[in-house]
Amino acid sequence: MKYSVTLLPGDGIGPEVSKAMVRAVDFVTGGRIDWEPVVAGSTAVDQGLSPLPDEAIDSIRRNRIAIKGPLQTPVAGGWRSVNVLLRQSLELFACVRPVRSMPGNTLARYQGVDQIIVRENTEGLYSGREHEVVDGVVEALKIVTRDASRRIMQFAFEYARSHGRKKLTIVHKASITPLSDNLFLDCARECERKYPFFQVEYLPLDNLALDLATDPTRFDMLVMGNLDGDLISDLCAGLVGGLGVVPGANYGEGCAVFEAVHGTAPDIAGRDLANPIALILSAELMLRYVGEADAADHLRAGVERLLVSGESLTRDLGGRANTSELTDALLGELDAVAGEAKGAARRPARGPAHRQPDSAR
Ligand code: ATP
């Protein structure tokens, strides 16, 4: 089946990593995705448009699914963060970031990390409520509502159930902001009662920071507010090999937007140096979301083989290849995975004579 996906190549390294991602996804899906490219961020402003043109939002609303490179908010013009605006315009309330140690990735500080970060995406300190009370005194409001807290908790517990997770760690700083954080925690407790088969712990943010640095493997799923989620996602990326390998997804009621955790990386933009794996793994999440499990497995297998080979890796992964060389090598690995799958399908199935009795299985 063919379907359309909105593609926002983004700013900075966005176009480079998006090009690599499209090549890889086209390979594993046999070109069954119609990419609908739209611009946003600084690229849109450079073309005389607003940072988040209606055309981009309309395209995502129509297709219900999008994948994007990082967007840069133009410094001049007093624009609000375009990434935040996009999440709020589409009510993308849940941000999910799976953080997993990758095989062969020698730069990873830890092996055996396999955790999912769920971040509330619409409120907290990202509500944009900041004002000067009097000269020299500024107030920034952290908004927490029962509706949004319930919604993210319900999402997180349900995500845990459907993805075979066992334990949720709910992160807070209730000793400092008791009203807002206890509202968040109360909503978690409501869910805990509805899902009694999960192990649930409530952990202050500072304890989490220490535990992540000493033993990140003890976490399964982390649920937290907007700002905490932003910081902790980058920290966790550092545990498993850096921003170049951690994917992400933003889910709303009607649509989903997939994106890597990293930003526009202006220091390496336009130089063919960026690592596209994070966006490629975001595409893996997208393929799973639309039910293309075989294509997603294929993509994942190719990436893992590439990392294990240790060849043609970008500088952030300790290699010397550029983006294009890494992508060529990945396509080679994807081809090899496809070849092996065909070979396995051609091999004759074992006859009944070879089957072990039930008791021996
Ligand atoms: P922004 O303001 O858009 O968040 P930033 O530079 O502050 O940009 P990131 O883009 O996340 O933040 O980059 C942080 C560091 O990680 C930079 O040194 C950047 O080069 C590096 N980096 C980020 N993404 C990648 C990538 N995909 N490949 C290689 N290096 C990356």
mmCIF file of N, CA and C and ligand atoms in Angstrom, residues 13 243-244 262-268 274-275 316, ligand 1:
data_model
loop_
_atom_site.group_PDB
_atom_site.id
_atom_site.type_symbol
_atom_site.label_atom_id
_atom_site.label_comp_id
_atom_site.label_asym_id
_atom_site.label_seq_id
_atom_site.Cartn_x
_atom_site.Cartn_y
_atom_site.Cartn_z
ATOM 1 N N ILE A 13 21.636 20.831 10.100
ATOM 2 C CA ILE A 13 21.960 19.518 9.521
ATOM 3 C C ILE A 13 20.701 18.773 9.053
ATOM 4 N N LEU A 243 23.960 12.232 20.737
ATOM 5 C CA LEU A 243 22.718 12.695 20.113
ATOM 6 C C LEU A 243 22.503 12.094 18.728
ATOM 7 N N GLY A 244 23.572 11.603 18.130
ATOM 8 C CA GLY A 244 23.465 11.067 16.769
ATOM 9 C C GLY A 244 22.765 9.723 16.689
ATOM 10 N N HIS A 262 18.341 15.349 18.622
ATOM 11 C CA HIS A 262 19.323 16.427 18.448
ATOM 12 C C HIS A 262 18.733 17.682 17.804
ATOM 13 N N GLY A 263 19.471 18.769 17.922
ATOM 14 C CA GLY A 263 19.072 20.029 17.317
ATOM 15 C C GLY A 263 19.701 20.229 15.949
ATOM 16 N N THR A 264 19.803 21.499 15.564
ATOM 17 C CA THR A 264 20.239 21.806 14.194
ATOM 18 C C THR A 264 21.757 21.707 14.021
ATOM 19 N N ALA A 265 22.501 21.568 15.112
ATOM 20 C CA ALA A 265 23.968 21.428 15.089
ATOM 21 C C ALA A 265 24.628 22.399 14.116
ATOM 22 N N PRO A 266 24.457 23.704 14.328
ATOM 23 C CA PRO A 266 25.003 24.680 13.369
ATOM 24 C C PRO A 266 26.512 24.543 13.175
ATOM 25 N N ASP A 267 27.212 23.992 14.191
ATOM 26 C CA ASP A 267 28.676 23.862 14.064
ATOM 27 C C ASP A 267 29.111 22.919 12.946
ATOM 28 N N ILE A 268 28.247 21.982 12.559
ATOM 29 C CA ILE A 268 28.654 21.052 11.490
ATOM 30 C C ILE A 268 27.713 21.099 10.286
ATOM 31 N N ALA A 274 27.200 15.262 9.505
ATOM 32 C CA ALA A 274 26.196 14.853 10.504
ATOM 33 C C ALA A 274 25.922 13.356 10.453
ATOM 34 N N ASN A 275 25.626 12.822 11.606
ATOM 35 C CA ASN A 275 25.252 11.418 11.719
ATOM 36 C C ASN A 275 23.730 11.312 11.521
ATOM 37 N N ASP A 316 31.283 11.639 15.179
ATOM 38 C CA ASP A 316 30.700 11.563 16.522
ATOM 39 C C ASP A 316 30.696 10.133 17.054
HETATM 40 P P1 ATP B 1 19.984 23.726 18.638
HETATM 41 O O1 ATP B 1 20.103 25.135 19.083
HETATM 42 O O2 ATP B 1 19.253 23.575 17.357
HETATM 43 O O3 ATP B 1 19.478 22.796 19.730
HETATM 44 P P2 ATP B 1 22.674 22.951 19.361
HETATM 45 O O4 ATP B 1 23.986 22.962 18.624
HETATM 46 O O5 ATP B 1 22.536 23.777 20.583
HETATM 47 O O6 ATP B 1 21.491 23.258 18.313
HETATM 48 P P3 ATP B 1 22.479 20.211 19.005
HETATM 49 O O7 ATP B 1 22.131 20.468 17.605
HETATM 50 O O8 ATP B 1 21.635 19.212 19.697
HETATM 51 O O9 ATP B 1 22.376 21.487 19.861
HETATM 52 O O10 ATP B 1 24.017 19.804 19.052
HETATM 53 C C1 ATP B 1 24.799 19.640 20.224
HETATM 54 C C2 ATP B 1 26.154 19.062 19.825
HETATM 55 O O11 ATP B 1 25.985 17.731 19.328
HETATM 56 C C3 ATP B 1 26.842 19.849 18.704
HETATM 57 O O12 ATP B 1 28.231 19.875 18.934
HETATM 58 C C4 ATP B 1 26.546 19.060 17.460
HETATM 59 O O13 ATP B 1 27.518 19.152 16.472
HETATM 60 C C5 ATP B 1 26.448 17.620 17.981
HETATM 61 N N1 ATP B 1 25.437 16.882 17.200
HETATM 62 C C6 ATP B 1 24.094 16.998 17.310
HETATM 63 N N2 ATP B 1 23.486 16.204 16.441
HETATM 64 C C7 ATP B 1 24.446 15.562 15.760
HETATM 65 C C8 ATP B 1 24.421 14.596 14.689
HETATM 66 N N3 ATP B 1 23.271 14.141 14.175
HETATM 67 N N4 ATP B 1 25.603 14.172 14.215
HETATM 68 C C9 ATP B 1 26.769 14.604 14.727
HETATM 69 N N5 ATP B 1 26.851 15.510 15.732
HETATM 70 C C10 ATP B 1 25.711 15.986 16.235
#
